[in-house]
Amino acid sequence: MSEDALVIFTPSGKRGRFAHGTPVLQAARSLGVDLDSVCGGRGICSKCQITPGYGEFPKHGVTVEPGALSEWNAVEDRYNRIRGLKEGRRLGCQAKVMGDIVIDVPPESQVHKQVIRKSATERDIAMDPATRSFYVEVEEPDMHIPTGDFERLKRALQDQWKIKDVTADLTILRKLQTVLRKGEWKVTAILNQGNHDEAHRILDLFPGYAEEPLYGLAVDLGSTTIAAHLCDLSTGKVLASSGLMNPQIRFGEDLMSRVSYAMMNPGGDVEMTRAVREAINNLVLSISEEAGISPGQIYEMVIVFNPVMHHLFLGIDPVELGQAPFALATSDSLTLDARALDLTAMNHNARVYVLPCIAGHVGADAAAVALSEEPNKSKDMVLIVDVGTNAEILLGNESRVLACSSPTGPAFEGAQISSGQRAAPGAIERITIDPITKEPRFRVIGSELWSDEPGFTEATATTGITGICGSGIIEAVAEMRMAGLVDASGLIGGPDQTGTPRAEPHGRTFSYLIHDASAEGGPRITVTQGDIRAIQLAKSALYAGAKLLMDAMGIDHVDRVTLAGAFGAHISPKHAMVLGMIPDVPLDHVSSAGNAAGTGARIALLNRAARDQIEATVHEIHKVETAIEPRFQEHFVNASAIPNAVNHFPELAKVVTLPDVSFNTGGSGGGEGRRRRR
């Protein structure tokens, strides 16, 4: 056994090697991992709770054995007896590293809480929810006409509301007679209308006329984040929006890593299903508390996700999605009991509606985007890009709509970046670089001030400057290209080539220094050559997917681009185009749709006709499979240049002049200059 072990922290992606016996909390602090502790590691505060992962982790290149952490000790045992630890949790101050290990830091253990930037978009929605209240007056029982109370309730619903085919489960039948008699044969029934010809389901009963508030959740279950909107089912008002990290990150940051985990670890799919359902239950509780309502008043959930998340949430082994022909167990919409999905935090009779998937790699989230943005009703040719760890792309107009997914990876979320972190207070989210002086100025989450403005230091004293999130790294790379610090191939120049000491030697390459707080014990935030490569890989996959759709459509340009998701709301079109993430269009033809998948889920929650609409629409959308298209690799390679090796960007050239620099030959230091052009 080697003398040290590889420790990988998620969701930050930070890793390092540590001697056996090193406390997890100490390892986290040395890497700058955001793991809380108040008591100084004495096992009192419990804020340093972590979740270790065991088994094969192909993405990280490690196998975690059962003994990778030390055994439970007396401190953990005492804390668990008195206050209780969630299943699978350990105290980071007590657990010691004994072998290669993957460790997840849950949201409640992070000092700088994740900012889930998927707020609800303002939208006019015609109200026709599937879950509604109905007041009825029921005939009293008559010994000469022997019928049951439930049968007479059904008859009342049919006579007074024209509602046929009503069902109820045993929990409703158990309370039915008491409620009827308490209300003197007048009751308010909460009903959920299933899809198409499915029967109405009674979810709850109240005596007499009851203006019982009804709430529903629209949930966007992404690979990296889970976002939810709590809606009033009577008015459509969004009472609260909240979110958290998807705990499945510890099993793999991208979808195929999670499929591999399920393949290589028996029961791994069950483990991931349990983790995500527990997270959604926690989200239900937190968003209810934020809105000041009882979780039992939530009667319905509409949920959207990509196909791998779809299968893992439903408890279906995702192995078939990891290999051609990428077959889904089902692509139809579903209406299910929340209890069957272990979603116990809501009303015990709550229902869950799952939007249909488009194809094996284009899921219900893409269907929700189509419902929200309606490319099938567009007069002009629109490209809709929902960017995340896995990008969904739609292209079309009222004549035809195409769709594909593209594996962009987690770099846009701030992962796999040397100074990267999730979007949290203290993270750099905006940056500009002076093309003459090469000096940066930036803004961090939690403050509206730029770093060169008076009061910035005081404004960020609480949060600090902790790293750079996805929007920050995207702008940083684009700014470096515009400032002549990076050439078209993605190489960072040395100090003699760029004229700034901020271009520092970094092994055989160079890095660019954005912020240095090492003198005060803070981080040095840099953009390394590896960071540039990670962004190039992500943006190349995105652009290649869009180009494949354009090829299939037989066009060489689009009329407009809509950016959806957290990315779309926080990155300027100019920076996206400088990188070559999206095709060239006039910048004023690029718009943001916010969290379009979440908006689509909200529309389906509040309007039954929208469900019928999207169920019909998905059958008309043609899927292009990037994994088997031979031109994908060609487009991918061309797109690795910044902005592109072969495609011109005349609209971008009207507003930005990119420096004609090359760091591929000559230069000193780093050695990157001696690398031959590929």
mmCIF file with all atom_site columns, N, CA and C in Angstrom, residues 446-476:
data_model
loop_
_atom_site.group_PDB
_atom_site.id
_atom_site.type_symbol
_atom_site.label_atom_id
_atom_site.label_alt_id
_atom_site.label_comp_id
_atom_site.label_asym_id
_atom_site.label_entity_id
_atom_site.label_seq_id
_atom_site.pdbx_PDB_ins_code
_atom_site.Cartn_x
_atom_site.Cartn_y
_atom_site.Cartn_z
_atom_site.occupancy
_atom_site.B_iso_or_equiv
_atom_site.pdbx_formal_charge
_atom_site.auth_seq_id
_atom_site.auth_comp_id
_atom_site.auth_asym_id
_atom_site.auth_atom_id
_atom_site.pdbx_PDB_model_num
ATOM 1  N N  . GLY A 1 446 ? -22.414 38.322 -4.751  1.00 0.00 ? 446 GLY A N  1
ATOM 2  C CA . GLY A 1 446 ? -22.651 38.896 -3.433  1.00 0.00 ? 446 GLY A CA 1
ATOM 3  C C  . GLY A 1 446 ? -22.334 40.373 -3.354  1.00 0.00 ? 446 GLY A C  1
ATOM 4  N N  . SER A 1 447 ? -21.753 40.927 -4.419  1.00 0.00 ? 447 SER A N  1
ATOM 5  C CA . SER A 1 447 ? -21.435 42.353 -4.443  1.00 0.00 ? 447 SER A CA 1
ATOM 6  C C  . SER A 1 447 ? -21.662 42.893 -5.849  1.00 0.00 ? 447 SER A C  1
ATOM 7  N N  . GLU A 1 448 ? -22.181 44.118 -5.938  1.00 0.00 ? 448 GLU A N  1
ATOM 8  C CA . GLU A 1 448 ? -22.402 44.762 -7.232  1.00 0.00 ? 448 GLU A CA 1
ATOM 9  C C  . GLU A 1 448 ? -21.200 45.597 -7.659  1.00 0.00 ? 448 GLU A C  1
ATOM 10 N N  . LEU A 1 449 ? -20.198 45.719 -6.780  1.00 0.00 ? 449 LEU A N  1
ATOM 11 C CA . LEU A 1 449 ? -19.039 46.550 -7.081  1.00 0.00 ? 449 LEU A CA 1
ATOM 12 C C  . LEU A 1 449 ? -17.992 45.771 -7.866  1.00 0.00 ? 449 LEU A C  1
ATOM 13 N N  . TRP A 1 450 ? -17.273 46.477 -8.743  1.00 0.00 ? 450 TRP A N  1
ATOM 14 C CA . TRP A 1 450 ? -16.133 45.894 -9.431  1.00 0.00 ? 450 TRP A CA 1
ATOM 15 C C  . TRP A 1 450 ? -14.887 46.056 -8.557  1.00 0.00 ? 450 TRP A C  1
ATOM 16 N N  . SER A 1 451 ? -13.894 45.220 -8.820  1.00 0.00 ? 451 SER A N  1
ATOM 17 C CA . SER A 1 451 ? -12.719 45.152 -7.947  1.00 0.00 ? 451 SER A CA 1
ATOM 18 C C  . SER A 1 451 ? -11.913 46.446 -7.906  1.00 0.00 ? 451 SER A C  1
ATOM 19 N N  . ASP A 1 452 ? -12.066 47.321 -8.919  1.00 0.00 ? 452 ASP A N  1
ATOM 20 C CA . ASP A 1 452 ? -11.313 48.579 -8.914  1.00 0.00 ? 452 ASP A CA 1
ATOM 21 C C  . ASP A 1 452 ? -12.163 49.756 -8.434  1.00 0.00 ? 452 ASP A C  1
ATOM 22 N N  . GLU A 1 453 ? -13.344 49.467 -7.890  1.00 0.00 ? 453 GLU A N  1
ATOM 23 C CA . GLU A 1 453 ? -14.217 50.533 -7.397  1.00 0.00 ? 453 GLU A CA 1
ATOM 24 C C  . GLU A 1 453 ? -14.028 50.722 -5.893  1.00 0.00 ? 453 GLU A C  1
ATOM 25 N N  . PRO A 1 454 ? -14.199 51.953 -5.407  1.00 0.00 ? 454 PRO A N  1
ATOM 26 C CA . PRO A 1 454 ? -14.072 52.200 -3.962  1.00 0.00 ? 454 PRO A CA 1
ATOM 27 C C  . PRO A 1 454 ? -15.098 51.369 -3.181  1.00 0.00 ? 454 PRO A C  1
ATOM 28 N N  . GLY A 1 455 ? -14.647 50.806 -2.071  1.00 0.00 ? 455 GLY A N  1
ATOM 29 C CA . GLY A 1 455 ? -15.543 50.036 -1.214  1.00 0.00 ? 455 GLY A CA 1
ATOM 30 C C  . GLY A 1 455 ? -15.600 48.564 -1.532  1.00 0.00 ? 455 GLY A C  1
ATOM 31 N N  . PHE A 1 456 ? -14.893 48.134 -2.603  1.00 0.00 ? 456 PHE A N  1
ATOM 32 C CA . PHE A 1 456 ? -14.948 46.720 -2.989  1.00 0.00 ? 456 PHE A CA 1
ATOM 33 C C  . PHE A 1 456 ? -14.399 45.815 -1.883  1.00 0.00 ? 456 PHE A C  1
ATOM 34 N N  . THR A 1 457 ? -13.267 46.203 -1.312  1.00 0.00 ? 457 THR A N  1
ATOM 35 C CA . THR A 1 457 ? -12.648 45.378 -0.264  1.00 0.00 ? 457 THR A CA 1
ATOM 36 C C  . THR A 1 457 ? -13.585 45.213 0.919   1.00 0.00 ? 457 THR A C  1
ATOM 37 N N  . GLU A 1 458 ? -14.225 46.305 1.325   1.00 0.00 ? 458 GLU A N  1
ATOM 38 C CA . GLU A 1 458 ? -15.155 46.239 2.455   1.00 0.00 ? 458 GLU A CA 1
ATOM 39 C C  . GLU A 1 458 ? -16.391 45.405 2.088   1.00 0.00 ? 458 GLU A C  1
ATOM 40 N N  . ALA A 1 459 ? -16.855 45.551 0.852   1.00 0.00 ? 459 ALA A N  1
ATOM 41 C CA . ALA A 1 459 ? -18.070 44.847 0.422   1.00 0.00 ? 459 ALA A CA 1
ATOM 42 C C  . ALA A 1 459 ? -17.860 43.341 0.354   1.00 0.00 ? 459 ALA A C  1
ATOM 43 N N  . THR A 1 460 ? -16.613 42.910 0.115   1.00 0.00 ? 460 THR A N  1
ATOM 44 C CA . THR A 1 460 ? -16.334 41.473 -0.012  1.00 0.00 ? 460 THR A CA 1
ATOM 45 C C  . THR A 1 460 ? -15.615 40.913 1.210   1.00 0.00 ? 460 THR A C  1
ATOM 46 N N  . ALA A 1 461 ? -15.561 41.690 2.285   1.00 0.00 ? 461 ALA A N  1
ATOM 47 C CA . ALA A 1 461 ? -14.836 41.246 3.476   1.00 0.00 ? 461 ALA A CA 1
ATOM 48 C C  . ALA A 1 461 ? -15.458 39.984 4.062   1.00 0.00 ? 461 ALA A C  1
ATOM 49 N N  . THR A 1 462 ? -16.785 39.882 4.015   1.00 0.00 ? 462 THR A N  1
ATOM 50 C CA . THR A 1 462 ? -17.464 38.722 4.608   1.00 0.00 ? 462 THR A CA 1
ATOM 51 C C  . THR A 1 462 ? -17.285 37.477 3.764   1.00 0.00 ? 462 THR A C  1
ATOM 52 N N  . THR A 1 463 ? -17.488 37.614 2.465   1.00 0.00 ? 463 THR A N  1
ATOM 53 C CA . THR A 1 463 ? -17.423 36.433 1.592   1.00 0.00 ? 463 THR A CA 1
ATOM 54 C C  . THR A 1 463 ? -15.993 36.097 1.191   1.00 0.00 ? 463 THR A C  1
ATOM 55 N N  . GLY A 1 464 ? -15.139 37.112 1.086   1.00 0.00 ? 464 GLY A N  1
ATOM 56 C CA . GLY A 1 464 ? -13.821 36.891 0.528   1.00 0.00 ? 464 GLY A CA 1
ATOM 57 C C  . GLY A 1 464 ? -13.911 36.724 -0.977  1.00 0.00 ? 464 GLY A C  1
ATOM 58 N N  . ILE A 1 465 ? -12.778 36.483 -1.602  1.00 0.00 ? 465 ILE A N  1
ATOM 59 C CA . ILE A 1 465 ? -12.712 36.168 -3.039  1.00 0.00 ? 465 ILE A CA 1
ATOM 60 C C  . ILE A 1 465 ? -12.185 34.747 -3.105  1.00 0.00 ? 465 ILE A C  1
ATOM 61 N N  . THR A 1 466 ? -13.075 33.824 -3.389  1.00 0.00 ? 466 THR A N  1
ATOM 62 C CA . THR A 1 466 ? -12.799 32.411 -3.118  1.00 0.00 ? 466 THR A CA 1
ATOM 63 C C  . THR A 1 466 ? -12.427 31.588 -4.332  1.00 0.00 ? 466 THR A C  1
ATOM 64 N N  . GLY A 1 467 ? -12.791 32.031 -5.538  1.00 0.00 ? 467 GLY A N  1
ATOM 65 C CA . GLY A 1 467 ? -12.523 31.243 -6.732  1.00 0.00 ? 467 GLY A CA 1
ATOM 66 C C  . GLY A 1 467 ? -13.237 31.855 -7.914  1.00 0.00 ? 467 GLY A C  1
ATOM 67 N N  . ILE A 1 468 ? -13.440 31.066 -8.946  1.00 0.00 ? 468 ILE A N  1
ATOM 68 C CA . ILE A 1 468 ? -14.097 31.550 -10.152 1.00 0.00 ? 468 ILE A CA 1
ATOM 69 C C  . ILE A 1 468 ? -15.139 30.528 -10.575 1.00 0.00 ? 468 ILE A C  1
ATOM 70 N N  . CYS A 1 469 ? -16.364 30.994 -10.809 1.00 0.00 ? 469 CYS A N  1
ATOM 71 C CA . CYS A 1 469 ? -17.447 30.076 -11.171 1.00 0.00 ? 469 CYS A CA 1
ATOM 72 C C  . CYS A 1 469 ? -17.550 29.981 -12.697 1.00 0.00 ? 469 CYS A C  1
ATOM 73 N N  . GLY A 1 470 ? -18.538 29.238 -13.167 1.00 0.00 ? 470 GLY A N  1
ATOM 74 C CA . GLY A 1 470 ? -18.651 28.956 -14.594 1.00 0.00 ? 470 GLY A CA 1
ATOM 75 C C  . GLY A 1 470 ? -18.747 30.188 -15.465 1.00 0.00 ? 470 GLY A C  1
ATOM 76 N N  . SER A 1 471 ? -19.627 31.141 -15.089 1.00 0.00 ? 471 SER A N  1
ATOM 77 C CA . SER A 1 471 ? -19.752 32.348 -15.894 1.00 0.00 ? 471 SER A CA 1
ATOM 78 C C  . SER A 1 471 ? -18.450 33.140 -15.885 1.00 0.00 ? 471 SER A C  1
ATOM 79 N N  . GLY A 1 472 ? -17.745 33.111 -14.751 1.00 0.00 ? 472 GLY A N  1
ATOM 80 C CA . GLY A 1 472 ? -16.478 33.827 -14.654 1.00 0.00 ? 472 GLY A CA 1
ATOM 81 C C  . GLY A 1 472 ? -15.403 33.249 -15.544 1.00 0.00 ? 472 GLY A C  1
ATOM 82 N N  . ILE A 1 473 ? -15.283 31.924 -15.587 1.00 0.00 ? 473 ILE A N  1
ATOM 83 C CA . ILE A 1 473 ? -14.213 31.314 -16.390 1.00 0.00 ? 473 ILE A CA 1
ATOM 84 C C  . ILE A 1 473 ? -14.497 31.491 -17.876 1.00 0.00 ? 473 ILE A C  1
ATOM 85 N N  . ILE A 1 474 ? -15.767 31.476 -18.258 1.00 0.00 ? 474 ILE A N  1
ATOM 86 C CA . ILE A 1 474 ? -16.114 31.694 -19.666 1.00 0.00 ? 474 ILE A CA 1
ATOM 87 C C  . ILE A 1 474 ? -15.725 33.106 -20.086 1.00 0.00 ? 474 ILE A C  1
ATOM 88 N N  . GLU A 1 475 ? -16.070 34.091 -19.260 1.00 0.00 ? 475 GLU A N  1
ATOM 89 C CA . GLU A 1 475 ? -15.702 35.469 -19.595 1.00 0.00 ? 475 GLU A CA 1
ATOM 90 C C  . GLU A 1 475 ? -14.193 35.655 -19.547 1.00 0.00 ? 475 GLU A C  1
ATOM 91 N N  . ALA A 1 476 ? -13.538 34.994 -18.597 1.00 0.00 ? 476 ALA A N  1
ATOM 92 C CA . ALA A 1 476 ? -12.089 35.143 -18.463 1.00 0.00 ? 476 ALA A CA 1
ATOM 93 C C  . ALA A 1 476 ? -11.368 34.674 -19.725 1.00 0.00 ? 476 ALA A C  1
#
